[in-house]
């Protein structure tokens, strides 16, 4: 890889020729954007995510094209009519492509971040006894896709919008894989689809499709054979015209084997198993040789999307599902890590979420494969605010890029059972002419098997009203907002939430230099959004009033995590309790492109902070819950089976220390239907409440605790002009917790341990907001999977949790268990 400013006096033909001297170029592993490639080569001396170091990058270096060059070699061809082709799965944004000194495509043809580009280079490659060889060279140009409202940029590219700082190179480069493919015969097999047209517990009706490409200049006849594991085989005679592409379809009406008896169904993880079938397809030529073959996994499932009382509802295999998810954000420089992606998918499940939304971000197949495996639903779609929404400025190139980008993504995603909808608009709906020209025909012609939606907002589309809404809030609101405000929990909320989420203290230290740790300054603000939410003011004003004014970064982080926990729990609880008047909610966001103080459930370092565990509790399978609007008490059953009568909900109110009991009542629960919420009781007017007081809700089965939920409440109310008063918590007596860590087992990849924490009988109060950490040499062991965290302990109470972490993270050493508790701050 090299800047064109340093490649002087050489044409594309020369760069793409054997013998060209590229010794001064950067060696990079693809996929890589230019910035990612430079980071691979230690081009920048400092950590660009630390402090404001990113501002030191000279962005003008990327105003010129950059070259990517590769010399390749493959085994000899097996037949005279074999084909050699190049597949580019993601360039950003446009490129000139040269192979063996010949121009294959120019930058007006090879354009679009989300398109696949396939080039048959059979006639350009070099052949000898050792095999196939050649030289590939691309001159890549960065996109112009400024998201700000005064921009007239129209490149339909990757944009982080206001989520993160502007990326110096605009993610220019080869941001997805580049493949050299040798096809044994003239016909290739691509983009398989297995669509479930109907399903019951006893049968499923399938349609199978594959795309065939004849790369030869003569017609080719053969047979497309297919087989599905545990189901059977099917075949169809096909004659391919010269240099043509065709869809071959097997429908259950013509192929009885595709009427599957007693199918094993794929479900989102909370609803059932994630059974995956294997599809094998091969094209057999008339001489009985195999031209090409592929194997793909798929799930049998149906997705229904419809409106109920104006709100969009989804069913999987005939059962309603409350969509609970968050918005995905890739690494700022589009760096790929299979291990990181798997950790993040596990985090989604650990938080009891079931959905991820992708706004203008299309990841590698690996992530969608993980979603199939983990049972996480995926919403694909385009971004707001940038060129993707400037339809009035689109010219012929933009219409082509939009149409072909959609075609690429539809073809590659349609086989994944996890992908259940495509939102081809975001904050606005495309004009009807754009829908009808660039989007709807693609979904139809490419057999998109599930729903598509023109917008994430409450808008009218060609096919009717969207049935969803957005519009925030995107900043902190007090818990009662979600219950009492007209813009609170209602319908299908496609993006928003309680907003700011300051880093834990240890992550702050990794991000902010010591001389800027306190007070909050521009260094902190640089790690906010790149737009309206550019500082913590809207979070700190209620924090100061509700919890007190911090005097150092450590105390601030503890207070901030407590307020963030409180806000996030209420957000998800309100949507869950009101199902199916509420039908879906997408927290903005799941993760972040770099270390950030807003819009995330865990941080860039994969440190699961308080909001992670707030979400875990709010969405847990069986959940006792307090309603902030009227003080009612609820039990939410998120399990797809009835909870039989006889469980007990016990509500206990104590003073601000958690010691003096002010009220208690037990409720014998009625039968709680599957996937439902049931009102159980009411918090009465209680005499003698302290300014801050606690409400603990516990569900027991024959006196054995199943799950509990602790609320801190106030006699003062959050009402928009005044706030609850939780400042007494600053005076909680210090506690000396007793904690132990015991390793349960160590495998090649993971270690499982058990942590026990006791609040001794000698304590003077509840141990409030206890946090456990694992460290090695003073640094966090991450990723880490706690069964629970940020919990509270009554006097004499002991809690045991499990923790799982990568064995490789410890290098054979033992981690240190640290305990933190709110009581011991502010002293």
mmCIF file with all atom_site columns, C-alpha atoms in Angstrom, residues 197-332:
data_model
loop_
_atom_site.group_PDB
_atom_site.id
_atom_site.type_symbol
_atom_site.label_atom_id
_atom_site.label_alt_id
_atom_site.label_comp_id
_atom_site.label_asym_id
_atom_site.label_entity_id
_atom_site.label_seq_id
_atom_site.pdbx_PDB_ins_code
_atom_site.Cartn_x
_atom_site.Cartn_y
_atom_site.Cartn_z
_atom_site.occupancy
_atom_site.B_iso_or_equiv
_atom_site.pdbx_formal_charge
_atom_site.auth_seq_id
_atom_site.auth_comp_id
_atom_site.auth_asym_id
_atom_site.auth_atom_id
_atom_site.pdbx_PDB_model_num
ATOM 1   C CA . UNK A 1 197 ? -42.627 -20.063 2.531   1.00 0.00 ? 197 UNK A CA 1
ATOM 2   C CA . UNK A 1 198 ? -44.799 -21.699 5.199   1.00 0.00 ? 198 UNK A CA 1
ATOM 3   C CA . UNK A 1 199 ? -44.162 -23.521 8.458   1.00 0.00 ? 199 UNK A CA 1
ATOM 4   C CA . UNK A 1 200 ? -45.973 -25.418 11.181  1.00 0.00 ? 200 UNK A CA 1
ATOM 5   C CA . UNK A 1 201 ? -44.694 -27.725 13.899  1.00 0.00 ? 201 UNK A CA 1
ATOM 6   C CA . UNK A 1 202 ? -45.150 -30.649 11.546  1.00 0.00 ? 202 UNK A CA 1
ATOM 7   C CA . UNK A 1 203 ? -44.178 -29.274 8.125   1.00 0.00 ? 203 UNK A CA 1
ATOM 8   C CA . UNK A 1 204 ? -42.292 -26.601 6.225   1.00 0.00 ? 204 UNK A CA 1
ATOM 9   C CA . UNK A 1 205 ? -42.538 -25.568 2.583   1.00 0.00 ? 205 UNK A CA 1
ATOM 10  C CA . UNK A 1 206 ? -39.250 -24.401 1.089   1.00 0.00 ? 206 UNK A CA 1
ATOM 11  C CA . UNK A 1 207 ? -37.946 -22.614 -1.984  1.00 0.00 ? 207 UNK A CA 1
ATOM 12  C CA . UNK A 1 208 ? -34.292 -23.054 -2.956  1.00 0.00 ? 208 UNK A CA 1
ATOM 13  C CA . UNK A 1 209 ? -32.488 -20.739 -5.335  1.00 0.00 ? 209 UNK A CA 1
ATOM 14  C CA . UNK A 1 210 ? -28.962 -20.198 -6.600  1.00 0.00 ? 210 UNK A CA 1
ATOM 15  C CA . UNK A 1 211 ? -27.367 -17.767 -9.030  1.00 0.00 ? 211 UNK A CA 1
ATOM 16  C CA . UNK A 1 212 ? -25.411 -19.277 -11.916 1.00 0.00 ? 212 UNK A CA 1
ATOM 17  C CA . UNK A 1 213 ? -22.889 -17.363 -14.018 1.00 0.00 ? 213 UNK A CA 1
ATOM 18  C CA . UNK A 1 214 ? -21.561 -18.630 -17.317 1.00 0.00 ? 214 UNK A CA 1
ATOM 19  C CA . UNK A 1 215 ? -18.226 -16.940 -17.870 1.00 0.00 ? 215 UNK A CA 1
ATOM 20  C CA . UNK A 1 216 ? -17.634 -18.583 -21.215 1.00 0.00 ? 216 UNK A CA 1
ATOM 21  C CA . UNK A 1 217 ? -18.368 -17.147 -24.665 1.00 0.00 ? 217 UNK A CA 1
ATOM 22  C CA . UNK A 1 218 ? -20.345 -20.259 -25.651 1.00 0.00 ? 218 UNK A CA 1
ATOM 23  C CA . UNK A 1 219 ? -23.550 -21.745 -24.286 1.00 0.00 ? 219 UNK A CA 1
ATOM 24  C CA . UNK A 1 220 ? -23.140 -24.356 -21.547 1.00 0.00 ? 220 UNK A CA 1
ATOM 25  C CA . UNK A 1 221 ? -25.584 -27.104 -20.600 1.00 0.00 ? 221 UNK A CA 1
ATOM 26  C CA . UNK A 1 222 ? -25.601 -29.067 -17.389 1.00 0.00 ? 222 UNK A CA 1
ATOM 27  C CA . UNK A 1 223 ? -27.567 -29.987 -14.276 1.00 0.00 ? 223 UNK A CA 1
ATOM 28  C CA . UNK A 1 224 ? -27.835 -28.132 -11.001 1.00 0.00 ? 224 UNK A CA 1
ATOM 29  C CA . UNK A 1 225 ? -27.896 -30.647 -8.158  1.00 0.00 ? 225 UNK A CA 1
ATOM 30  C CA . UNK A 1 226 ? -28.947 -29.761 -4.621  1.00 0.00 ? 226 UNK A CA 1
ATOM 31  C CA . UNK A 1 227 ? -29.166 -31.590 -1.324  1.00 0.00 ? 227 UNK A CA 1
ATOM 32  C CA . UNK A 1 228 ? -30.286 -30.603 2.162   1.00 0.00 ? 228 UNK A CA 1
ATOM 33  C CA . UNK A 1 229 ? -28.998 -32.490 5.173   1.00 0.00 ? 229 UNK A CA 1
ATOM 34  C CA . UNK A 1 230 ? -31.687 -34.751 6.589   1.00 0.00 ? 230 UNK A CA 1
ATOM 35  C CA . UNK A 1 231 ? -34.183 -33.731 3.904   1.00 0.00 ? 231 UNK A CA 1
ATOM 36  C CA . UNK A 1 232 ? -33.212 -35.043 0.470   1.00 0.00 ? 232 UNK A CA 1
ATOM 37  C CA . UNK A 1 233 ? -31.924 -34.181 -2.998  1.00 0.00 ? 233 UNK A CA 1
ATOM 38  C CA . UNK A 1 234 ? -33.240 -32.361 -6.061  1.00 0.00 ? 234 UNK A CA 1
ATOM 39  C CA . UNK A 1 235 ? -31.945 -31.408 -9.509  1.00 0.00 ? 235 UNK A CA 1
ATOM 40  C CA . UNK A 1 236 ? -32.789 -29.316 -12.567 1.00 0.00 ? 236 UNK A CA 1
ATOM 41  C CA . UNK A 1 237 ? -31.420 -29.272 -16.105 1.00 0.00 ? 237 UNK A CA 1
ATOM 42  C CA . UNK A 1 238 ? -30.067 -25.854 -17.087 1.00 0.00 ? 238 UNK A CA 1
ATOM 43  C CA . UNK A 1 239 ? -28.728 -24.380 -20.323 1.00 0.00 ? 239 UNK A CA 1
ATOM 44  C CA . UNK A 1 240 ? -26.731 -21.191 -19.832 1.00 0.00 ? 240 UNK A CA 1
ATOM 45  C CA . UNK A 1 241 ? -26.381 -18.667 -22.634 1.00 0.00 ? 241 UNK A CA 1
ATOM 46  C CA . UNK A 1 242 ? -22.897 -17.220 -23.290 1.00 0.00 ? 242 UNK A CA 1
ATOM 47  C CA . UNK A 1 243 ? -21.687 -14.724 -20.666 1.00 0.00 ? 243 UNK A CA 1
ATOM 48  C CA . UNK A 1 244 ? -24.972 -14.803 -18.797 1.00 0.00 ? 244 UNK A CA 1
ATOM 49  C CA . UNK A 1 245 ? -26.332 -14.823 -15.240 1.00 0.00 ? 245 UNK A CA 1
ATOM 50  C CA . UNK A 1 246 ? -29.500 -16.660 -14.253 1.00 0.00 ? 246 UNK A CA 1
ATOM 51  C CA . UNK A 1 247 ? -31.471 -17.609 -11.166 1.00 0.00 ? 247 UNK A CA 1
ATOM 52  C CA . UNK A 1 248 ? -32.372 -21.269 -10.843 1.00 0.00 ? 248 UNK A CA 1
ATOM 53  C CA . UNK A 1 249 ? -35.337 -21.886 -8.547  1.00 0.00 ? 249 UNK A CA 1
ATOM 54  C CA . UNK A 1 250 ? -36.589 -25.083 -6.903  1.00 0.00 ? 250 UNK A CA 1
ATOM 55  C CA . UNK A 1 251 ? -40.067 -24.597 -5.447  1.00 0.00 ? 251 UNK A CA 1
ATOM 56  C CA . UNK A 1 252 ? -41.796 -27.024 -3.115  1.00 0.00 ? 252 UNK A CA 1
ATOM 57  C CA . UNK A 1 253 ? -44.774 -27.132 -5.493  1.00 0.00 ? 253 UNK A CA 1
ATOM 58  C CA . UNK A 1 254 ? -42.575 -28.756 -8.161  1.00 0.00 ? 254 UNK A CA 1
ATOM 59  C CA . UNK A 1 255 ? -40.134 -30.584 -5.906  1.00 0.00 ? 255 UNK A CA 1
ATOM 60  C CA . UNK A 1 256 ? -42.052 -32.519 -3.203  1.00 0.00 ? 256 UNK A CA 1
ATOM 61  C CA . UNK A 1 257 ? -38.841 -33.184 -1.281  1.00 0.00 ? 257 UNK A CA 1
ATOM 62  C CA . UNK A 1 258 ? -38.933 -29.495 -0.281  1.00 0.00 ? 258 UNK A CA 1
ATOM 63  C CA . UNK A 1 259 ? -42.094 -30.178 1.720   1.00 0.00 ? 259 UNK A CA 1
ATOM 64  C CA . UNK A 1 260 ? -40.171 -30.973 4.892   1.00 0.00 ? 260 UNK A CA 1
ATOM 65  C CA . UNK A 1 261 ? -41.898 -33.112 7.516   1.00 0.00 ? 261 UNK A CA 1
ATOM 66  C CA . UNK A 1 262 ? -41.285 -32.415 11.202  1.00 0.00 ? 262 UNK A CA 1
ATOM 67  C CA . UNK A 1 263 ? -38.734 -29.662 10.545  1.00 0.00 ? 263 UNK A CA 1
ATOM 68  C CA . UNK A 1 264 ? -36.280 -28.524 13.163  1.00 0.00 ? 264 UNK A CA 1
ATOM 69  C CA . UNK A 1 265 ? -36.904 -24.783 13.368  1.00 0.00 ? 265 UNK A CA 1
ATOM 70  C CA . UNK A 1 266 ? -34.592 -21.829 13.888  1.00 0.00 ? 266 UNK A CA 1
ATOM 71  C CA . UNK A 1 267 ? -35.675 -19.373 16.581  1.00 0.00 ? 267 UNK A CA 1
ATOM 72  C CA . UNK A 1 268 ? -34.202 -16.295 18.252  1.00 0.00 ? 268 UNK A CA 1
ATOM 73  C CA . UNK A 1 269 ? -32.426 -17.585 21.320  1.00 0.00 ? 269 UNK A CA 1
ATOM 74  C CA . UNK A 1 270 ? -35.111 -16.670 23.879  1.00 0.00 ? 270 UNK A CA 1
ATOM 75  C CA . UNK A 1 271 ? -37.782 -18.532 21.888  1.00 0.00 ? 271 UNK A CA 1
ATOM 76  C CA . UNK A 1 272 ? -36.115 -21.830 21.046  1.00 0.00 ? 272 UNK A CA 1
ATOM 77  C CA . UNK A 1 273 ? -33.159 -23.562 19.422  1.00 0.00 ? 273 UNK A CA 1
ATOM 78  C CA . UNK A 1 274 ? -31.058 -22.308 16.512  1.00 0.00 ? 274 UNK A CA 1
ATOM 79  C CA . UNK A 1 275 ? -31.097 -25.392 14.312  1.00 0.00 ? 275 UNK A CA 1
ATOM 80  C CA . UNK A 1 276 ? -29.177 -24.956 11.078  1.00 0.00 ? 276 UNK A CA 1
ATOM 81  C CA . UNK A 1 277 ? -29.479 -27.187 8.025   1.00 0.00 ? 277 UNK A CA 1
ATOM 82  C CA . UNK A 1 278 ? -26.723 -27.663 5.433   1.00 0.00 ? 278 UNK A CA 1
ATOM 83  C CA . UNK A 1 279 ? -27.367 -26.955 1.745   1.00 0.00 ? 279 UNK A CA 1
ATOM 84  C CA . UNK A 1 280 ? -25.017 -28.409 -0.893  1.00 0.00 ? 280 UNK A CA 1
ATOM 85  C CA . UNK A 1 281 ? -25.298 -27.251 -4.508  1.00 0.00 ? 281 UNK A CA 1
ATOM 86  C CA . UNK A 1 282 ? -23.161 -28.185 -7.500  1.00 0.00 ? 282 UNK A CA 1
ATOM 87  C CA . UNK A 1 283 ? -23.373 -27.588 -11.224 1.00 0.00 ? 283 UNK A CA 1
ATOM 88  C CA . UNK A 1 284 ? -22.552 -30.746 -13.190 1.00 0.00 ? 284 UNK A CA 1
ATOM 89  C CA . UNK A 1 285 ? -21.491 -30.391 -16.814 1.00 0.00 ? 285 UNK A CA 1
ATOM 90  C CA . UNK A 1 286 ? -22.577 -32.801 -19.542 1.00 0.00 ? 286 UNK A CA 1
ATOM 91  C CA . UNK A 1 287 ? -19.316 -34.727 -19.202 1.00 0.00 ? 287 UNK A CA 1
ATOM 92  C CA . UNK A 1 288 ? -20.223 -35.373 -15.515 1.00 0.00 ? 288 UNK A CA 1
ATOM 93  C CA . UNK A 1 289 ? -17.493 -33.092 -14.178 1.00 0.00 ? 289 UNK A CA 1
ATOM 94  C CA . UNK A 1 290 ? -18.227 -30.509 -11.495 1.00 0.00 ? 290 UNK A CA 1
ATOM 95  C CA . UNK A 1 291 ? -18.018 -26.929 -12.740 1.00 0.00 ? 291 UNK A CA 1
ATOM 96  C CA . UNK A 1 292 ? -18.565 -25.347 -9.314  1.00 0.00 ? 292 UNK A CA 1
ATOM 97  C CA . UNK A 1 293 ? -20.057 -26.201 -5.937  1.00 0.00 ? 293 UNK A CA 1
ATOM 98  C CA . UNK A 1 294 ? -20.875 -24.543 -2.650  1.00 0.00 ? 294 UNK A CA 1
ATOM 99  C CA . UNK A 1 295 ? -22.084 -25.383 0.828   1.00 0.00 ? 295 UNK A CA 1
ATOM 100 C CA . UNK A 1 296 ? -24.189 -23.015 2.908   1.00 0.00 ? 296 UNK A CA 1
ATOM 101 C CA . UNK A 1 297 ? -26.032 -23.154 6.221   1.00 0.00 ? 297 UNK A CA 1
ATOM 102 C CA . UNK A 1 298 ? -29.608 -21.974 6.646   1.00 0.00 ? 298 UNK A CA 1
ATOM 103 C CA . UNK A 1 299 ? -32.431 -22.084 9.128   1.00 0.00 ? 299 UNK A CA 1
ATOM 104 C CA . UNK A 1 300 ? -36.083 -22.980 8.613   1.00 0.00 ? 300 UNK A CA 1
ATOM 105 C CA . UNK A 1 301 ? -38.185 -20.149 9.985   1.00 0.00 ? 301 UNK A CA 1
ATOM 106 C CA . UNK A 1 302 ? -40.804 -17.626 8.961   1.00 0.00 ? 302 UNK A CA 1
ATOM 107 C CA . UNK A 1 303 ? -40.926 -13.936 9.847   1.00 0.00 ? 303 UNK A CA 1
ATOM 108 C CA . UNK A 1 304 ? -44.226 -12.073 9.749   1.00 0.00 ? 304 UNK A CA 1
ATOM 109 C CA . UNK A 1 305 ? -44.407 -8.280  9.950   1.00 0.00 ? 305 UNK A CA 1
ATOM 110 C CA . UNK A 1 306 ? -47.699 -6.460  10.344  1.00 0.00 ? 306 UNK A CA 1
ATOM 111 C CA . UNK A 1 307 ? -49.274 -3.521  12.150  1.00 0.00 ? 307 UNK A CA 1
ATOM 112 C CA . UNK A 1 308 ? -51.345 -3.820  15.320  1.00 0.00 ? 308 UNK A CA 1
ATOM 113 C CA . UNK A 1 309 ? -53.069 -0.614  16.441  1.00 0.00 ? 309 UNK A CA 1
ATOM 114 C CA . UNK A 1 310 ? -50.693 1.229   14.104  1.00 0.00 ? 310 UNK A CA 1
ATOM 115 C CA . UNK A 1 311 ? -47.526 -0.318  15.578  1.00 0.00 ? 311 UNK A CA 1
ATOM 116 C CA . UNK A 1 312 ? -45.333 -2.750  13.712  1.00 0.00 ? 312 UNK A CA 1
ATOM 117 C CA . UNK A 1 313 ? -45.287 -6.223  15.219  1.00 0.00 ? 313 UNK A CA 1
ATOM 118 C CA . UNK A 1 314 ? -43.092 -9.204  14.372  1.00 0.00 ? 314 UNK A CA 1
ATOM 119 C CA . UNK A 1 315 ? -43.721 -12.916 14.661  1.00 0.00 ? 315 UNK A CA 1
ATOM 120 C CA . UNK A 1 316 ? -41.202 -15.724 14.305  1.00 0.00 ? 316 UNK A CA 1
ATOM 121 C CA . UNK A 1 317 ? -42.735 -19.050 13.343  1.00 0.00 ? 317 UNK A CA 1
ATOM 122 C CA . UNK A 1 318 ? -46.136 -17.709 14.330  1.00 0.00 ? 318 UNK A CA 1
ATOM 123 C CA . UNK A 1 319 ? -45.125 -16.431 17.776  1.00 0.00 ? 319 UNK A CA 1
ATOM 124 C CA . UNK A 1 320 ? -44.883 -12.745 18.693  1.00 0.00 ? 320 UNK A CA 1
ATOM 125 C CA . UNK A 1 321 ? -41.530 -11.397 19.753  1.00 0.00 ? 321 UNK A CA 1
ATOM 126 C CA . UNK A 1 322 ? -40.787 -8.149  21.556  1.00 0.00 ? 322 UNK A CA 1
ATOM 127 C CA . UNK A 1 323 ? -37.791 -6.728  19.720  1.00 0.00 ? 323 UNK A CA 1
ATOM 128 C CA . UNK A 1 324 ? -35.195 -5.594  22.277  1.00 0.00 ? 324 UNK A CA 1
ATOM 129 C CA . UNK A 1 325 ? -31.880 -4.550  20.860  1.00 0.00 ? 325 UNK A CA 1
ATOM 130 C CA . UNK A 1 326 ? -29.310 -1.869  20.213  1.00 0.00 ? 326 UNK A CA 1
ATOM 131 C CA . UNK A 1 327 ? -27.461 -0.188  17.349  1.00 0.00 ? 327 UNK A CA 1
ATOM 132 C CA . UNK A 1 328 ? -24.168 -1.606  16.072  1.00 0.00 ? 328 UNK A CA 1
ATOM 133 C CA . UNK A 1 329 ? -21.022 0.438   15.547  1.00 0.00 ? 329 UNK A CA 1
ATOM 134 C CA . UNK A 1 330 ? -17.819 -0.978  13.979  1.00 0.00 ? 330 UNK A CA 1
ATOM 135 C CA . UNK A 1 331 ? -14.264 0.040   14.796  1.00 0.00 ? 331 UNK A CA 1
ATOM 136 C CA . UNK A 1 332 ? -13.452 3.596   13.712  1.00 0.00 ? 332 UNK A CA 1
#
